[in-house]
Amino acid sequence: MKVKVISRSTDEFTRERSQDLQRVFRNFDPKLRPQEKAVEYVRALNAAKLEKIFARPFIGAMDGHIDAISCMAKNPNFLKGIFSGSMDGDIRLWDIASRKTVCQFPGHQGAVRGLTASTDGSTLISCGTDCTVRIWSVPVAATLESDHASNKPIEANAVYVGKNAYWAVDHQWGGDLFATTGARVEIWNHNRSQPVNTFEWGTDTVISVRFNPGEPNLLATSASDRSIALYDLRMSTPARKLIMQTRTNSIAWNPMEPLNFTTANEDCSCYSYDARKLDEAKCVHKDHVSAVQEIYNLVYPYFSMDIDYSPTGREFVTGSYDRTVRIFPYNGGHSREIYHTKRMQRVFCVKFSSDASYIISGSDDTNLRLWKAKASEQMGVLLPREQKKHEYQEAVKNRYKHLPEVKRIVRHRHLPRPIYKAKELRRMVIDAEKKKEERRKAHSTPGSIVTESVRKRRIIREVE
Amino acid sequence: MGLEEETGGSAKDVPPTEQELSAEFDTTLQKYLRGEGADLEALKDKKLKGQLTVREKLYGNSAKAAAKFEKWLMPSEGGYLEAEGIEKTWRIKQDQITREVDILSSRNQYDIVLKDLGPYTLDFTPSGRYMATAGRKGHVAIVDMKSMELIREMQVKETVRDIVFLHNETFFAVAQKKYPYIYNRDGIELHCLKDVTTGEMIGNFRTGLGRTETMQVNPFNGVIAVGHSGGTVSMWKPTSAAPLVKMLCHHGPISALAFHPNGQLMATCGREKKIKIWDLRKFEVVQTIPGHHAKTLDFSQKGLLAAGTGSYAQVLGDFSGSQNYSRYMGHSIAKGYQIGKVSFRPYEDVLVMGHSMGWSSILIPGSGEPNFDTWVANPFETSKQRREKEIHTLLDKLPPETIMLDPSKIGTVRPYKKREKPTKEEMEAEKEAAVEAVKDIALKKKTKGRNKTSKRVMKRKVLIDKAKKPFIEKEMQEAGKLAGKRKLGEETELPASLKRFVRKKAAV
């Protein structure tokens, strides 16, 4: 007879001294865990509720400007700093951690329209409506000592005067050229007082410009004639142009997939394109509402949306005229998050911080606001156990987020009343149009009415 | 003997072939995969398809990791009993086993005789560490099985019919003469579940199926199965007034009921001396074992079935994997002692029988799960760990709506069905729901002598009839349509004498 019975010796299964850790034994067999899906569902529900409890995205406001903020720039070498320029010509460098001004760059007479920092972070370039481009050197000592907090004014290194007002500026990634736009697109070198190269295509003002992060000679611009143009510096002729139904206010390239760019359009949606194939949008992101729809053809077209990508390339943030900041996934049609405050008025510019954790928005009410990218994230150093717990909560919530109870909690956002009403109205209008279209289709010969796909609808044509 | 041992030894020494190993690995992998993957070919949405492919891959990897862990990293191995030569396992006695086994395990085989206080019933905590016993005449005791220490003993001075632990060893419930009572570990009475309106009672249902003597919870899905005197077993979930399933199991009253831990098998014993094993997915008999009049049944964690009859306890095992239970072991206690309850101890190879003169514990090798999970049930739990676990269990407490026959349905998507006519059952269900809703309405109490009982009853009847009216109308419509259809058919079957009066079609 062969016999063996389970016998567990206590010393194998318990700890020897009280200083030791408790021993943990695992058995992953599913039969030891009855009703595991029900338990997971309850945990998903609790995780969704906890996420809402801890969702406090607003960190603070940076006060100091005396006029609306028109543009911002990130310093690629210095994570804590951000430049902002306002409508009265005041440029400041802020320390995000202490939310104070480090130094000021006075000089512009009119509104500052564009700000950009060179790739090594030592030079700041600004352009404005006073037809000047100014080059400043960023004081390294000041950036290191953040608690210096003196509003020391700094003299400009160089002032280049042009013929027309400038609308936007952007610096090449890894090179030493920068592009300004206004009446035409001009390429400058730091040392030359005249542009090195000029591109002109059409007679309308070009309102924004962005260099491609992966291909340093490629840049995209958008103009008031509702077009988006791609230029290649080496070719010295404009490469491609895309004409849409409404004007594009801002463009951002995806830093992780440099061939894709997303444009913020005047019709309250963002369109993502592949630069190689411009005849169809890759994705249409639609959640902003134009809170004041009658002010559509404005005299001052800079009441616009701004867009910036996260360094992970997985999401982007937009700030719009309807006083909200929204975060979209790079391939999703609807925003995953919306930030708004009673005190924040029209948002003119937004930036994603370079560590993908924060969002800075500059708005009409002269404040820069600092927000968390993930509203319920616990900032600071997390213990590995805490991190694992957070990851688990996130995963279990994502697994059950399609179930009605969990979905209701996860989707819930408080919207300001005008936006809520505008959204409802928009929904009604869209539904009515859709129904009409369906009925027309149903009552006509099959194939006579062709609906255009959303991705192509807004594009008029592509021009070489 | 010696020769046989040698051959036996050499057969054991040959390593299993690669094919056997991979087949074994595959079966464990299947277990951890928890069902079939999604059919991704049928999807048209490319984005969703991409996301799901990544997920399925992740599931595959985690199942592989779990299967590897099970193969290589588990600390303990299960028990076994193998008979050699002409020996049969069911003839092996407990003292033979106790002699072969180590001292610690042999201490698990004992008899405790308490003559005065009536037949004993018992219950274990899920970790198997604590046992609660209650004698019919009011003796309640909590014992720590590891150290064989009596934690608390008391006399409740009433007849006690049953005892169970609540979520851990700090609370237990005793079914006393009139009401169930809840006690603390120190023996302090916490609740008397007397008043049905206080506390959170979830359901109070009349079965209408006759006297019930046995009740068990299916550990796999949490439904409660009740055995009736008519031979039917009904299964209930807390949120519905009607039973989920009603099965006619035996010709006579059901005397014992037990569930297999995987939730697929149920063993019932009827007074006609048959034990039937049921498959709960198809609700069919898998096996009938005649000749047993078991007063109590219990499944172990590894699927062994213990049946207690009189003073003999028999353990049946399914060794071929084909759900065919055969004799494994048996034990008879002192003659005249009647076994009231058998219960396997979790995570140990021990079977405890509560009988009319106390309780006995015997060794059944291969009945317990050798490897426990610290975060599911820990026999070596410290008080700190117990407190943490209590909090986590409270956080994970399941709402009563999640208890259903197939718990894996939670989170699945109902396939899109085109709006068809509701079936008869659905209509009946809707009707019942409407009637229930109406019954809940509170009628206004009239004063000044207008509040006669007969009038109230009449009013309630009228309300119920009103609620039923639309359904009855629909039914009549359906019946009318059917009758209409039938009439058309009947017209063609006239008796022969009347056929001359039927209008014939003009013959060309």
mmCIF file of C-alpha atoms in Angstrom, chain A residues 1-10 12-14 22-43 46 283 331-333 389 398-403, chain B residues 31-32 34 47 59 69 74 76-82 84 87 92 100-102 105 219-221 301 347-349 365 368-376 380 382 395-396 398-399 408 410-411:
data_model
loop_
_atom_site.group_PDB
_atom_site.id
_atom_site.type_symbol
_atom_site.label_atom_id
_atom_site.label_comp_id
_atom_site.label_asym_id
_atom_site.label_seq_id
_atom_site.Cartn_x
_atom_site.Cartn_y
_atom_site.Cartn_z
ATOM 1 C CA MET A 1 0.000 0.000 0.000
ATOM 2 C CA LYS A 2 1.338 3.409 -0.931
ATOM 3 C CA VAL A 3 -0.042 6.288 1.048
ATOM 4 C CA LYS A 4 0.663 9.975 1.129
ATOM 5 C CA VAL A 5 -1.397 12.559 2.922
ATOM 6 C CA ILE A 6 -1.110 16.332 2.698
ATOM 7 C CA SER A 7 0.938 17.527 5.627
ATOM 8 C CA ARG A 8 2.174 21.052 5.885
ATOM 9 C CA SER A 9 4.881 21.887 8.354
ATOM 10 C CA THR A 10 4.326 25.226 10.002
ATOM 11 C CA GLU A 12 7.683 26.098 5.795
ATOM 12 C CA PHE A 13 4.569 28.202 5.609
ATOM 13 C CA THR A 14 5.116 30.851 8.265
ATOM 14 C CA GLN A 22 5.053 37.179 5.511
ATOM 15 C CA ARG A 23 5.197 34.342 3.034
ATOM 16 C CA VAL A 24 2.744 34.353 0.192
ATOM 17 C CA PHE A 25 1.715 31.263 -1.756
ATOM 18 C CA ARG A 26 -0.203 31.390 -4.987
ATOM 19 C CA ASN A 27 -2.416 29.007 -6.846
ATOM 20 C CA PHE A 28 -3.914 30.501 -9.959
ATOM 21 C CA ASP A 29 -6.425 27.726 -10.524
ATOM 22 C CA PRO A 30 -9.762 29.179 -11.654
ATOM 23 C CA LYS A 31 -11.719 26.666 -9.593
ATOM 24 C CA LEU A 32 -10.504 28.292 -6.397
ATOM 25 C CA ARG A 33 -12.104 31.514 -7.545
ATOM 26 C CA PRO A 34 -15.818 31.045 -8.107
ATOM 27 C CA GLN A 35 -17.770 33.920 -9.615
ATOM 28 C CA GLU A 36 -14.613 35.697 -10.639
ATOM 29 C CA LYS A 37 -16.373 37.718 -13.321
ATOM 30 C CA ALA A 38 -18.928 39.033 -10.857
ATOM 31 C CA VAL A 39 -16.131 40.034 -8.488
ATOM 32 C CA GLU A 40 -14.289 41.743 -11.328
ATOM 33 C CA TYR A 41 -17.440 43.601 -12.268
ATOM 34 C CA VAL A 42 -17.847 44.897 -8.723
ATOM 35 C CA ARG A 43 -14.204 45.938 -8.703
ATOM 36 C CA ASN A 46 -15.635 50.612 -7.556
ATOM 37 C CA CYS A 283 -9.563 60.358 -38.434
ATOM 38 C CA ASN A 331 -7.109 57.643 -33.310
ATOM 39 C CA GLY A 332 -10.436 58.252 -31.596
ATOM 40 C CA GLY A 333 -13.286 60.365 -32.778
ATOM 41 C CA LYS A 389 -2.855 48.737 -7.803
ATOM 42 C CA ASN A 398 -11.324 49.089 -19.107
ATOM 43 C CA ARG A 399 -12.461 45.502 -19.304
ATOM 44 C CA TYR A 400 -15.973 46.270 -18.110
ATOM 45 C CA LYS A 401 -16.387 49.830 -19.309
ATOM 46 C CA HIS A 402 -18.955 48.819 -21.916
ATOM 47 C CA LEU A 403 -21.437 47.596 -19.300
ATOM 48 C CA LYS B 31 -8.008 25.371 -17.896
ATOM 49 C CA TYR B 32 -6.307 28.736 -17.581
ATOM 50 C CA ARG B 34 -11.144 29.935 -19.454
ATOM 51 C CA LYS B 47 -9.643 49.052 -35.271
ATOM 52 C CA TYR B 59 -4.600 36.176 -22.590
ATOM 53 C CA PHE B 69 3.749 28.127 -12.683
ATOM 54 C CA MET B 74 3.704 24.799 -6.539
ATOM 55 C CA SER B 76 2.972 20.934 -2.183
ATOM 56 C CA GLU B 77 1.787 17.803 -3.910
ATOM 57 C CA GLY B 78 -1.488 16.031 -3.441
ATOM 58 C CA GLY B 79 -2.074 12.917 -1.406
ATOM 59 C CA TYR B 80 -2.748 9.494 -2.877
ATOM 60 C CA LEU B 81 -3.610 5.981 -1.821
ATOM 61 C CA GLU B 82 -2.556 3.114 -4.027
ATOM 62 C CA GLU B 84 -0.835 -3.078 -4.240
ATOM 63 C CA GLU B 87 -5.537 -5.200 -2.075
ATOM 64 C CA ILE B 92 -7.920 -0.422 3.809
ATOM 65 C CA GLU B 100 2.143 4.594 7.389
ATOM 66 C CA VAL B 101 1.741 8.328 7.624
ATOM 67 C CA ASP B 102 3.746 10.962 9.576
ATOM 68 C CA SER B 105 -1.068 13.750 9.859
ATOM 69 C CA PRO B 219 -20.163 27.233 -4.650
ATOM 70 C CA PHE B 220 -19.619 27.872 -8.338
ATOM 71 C CA ASN B 221 -22.448 30.278 -8.941
ATOM 72 C CA GLN B 301 -12.073 19.887 -3.294
ATOM 73 C CA TYR B 347 -7.001 21.988 1.948
ATOM 74 C CA GLU B 348 -6.479 18.840 4.043
ATOM 75 C CA ASP B 349 -6.956 15.156 3.354
ATOM 76 C CA PRO B 365 -5.694 10.664 0.998
ATOM 77 C CA GLY B 368 -7.883 18.013 -0.356
ATOM 78 C CA GLU B 369 -6.302 20.630 -2.570
ATOM 79 C CA PRO B 370 -2.622 20.659 -1.651
ATOM 80 C CA ASN B 371 -1.792 24.220 -2.768
ATOM 81 C CA PHE B 372 -3.695 27.085 -1.273
ATOM 82 C CA ASP B 373 -3.640 30.676 -2.457
ATOM 83 C CA THR B 374 -2.819 33.142 0.304
ATOM 84 C CA TRP B 375 -5.261 35.668 -1.022
ATOM 85 C CA VAL B 376 -8.161 33.256 -1.397
ATOM 86 C CA PHE B 380 -1.846 30.106 8.241
ATOM 87 C CA THR B 382 -2.370 36.011 11.002
ATOM 88 C CA LEU B 395 -15.123 45.857 -0.985
ATOM 89 C CA ASP B 396 -15.721 42.954 -3.355
ATOM 90 C CA LEU B 398 -21.357 40.944 -4.746
ATOM 91 C CA PRO B 399 -24.731 42.584 -5.210
ATOM 92 C CA SER B 408 -19.589 33.712 -16.884
ATOM 93 C CA ILE B 410 -21.460 38.833 -16.858
ATOM 94 C CA GLY B 411 -19.713 41.214 -19.198
#
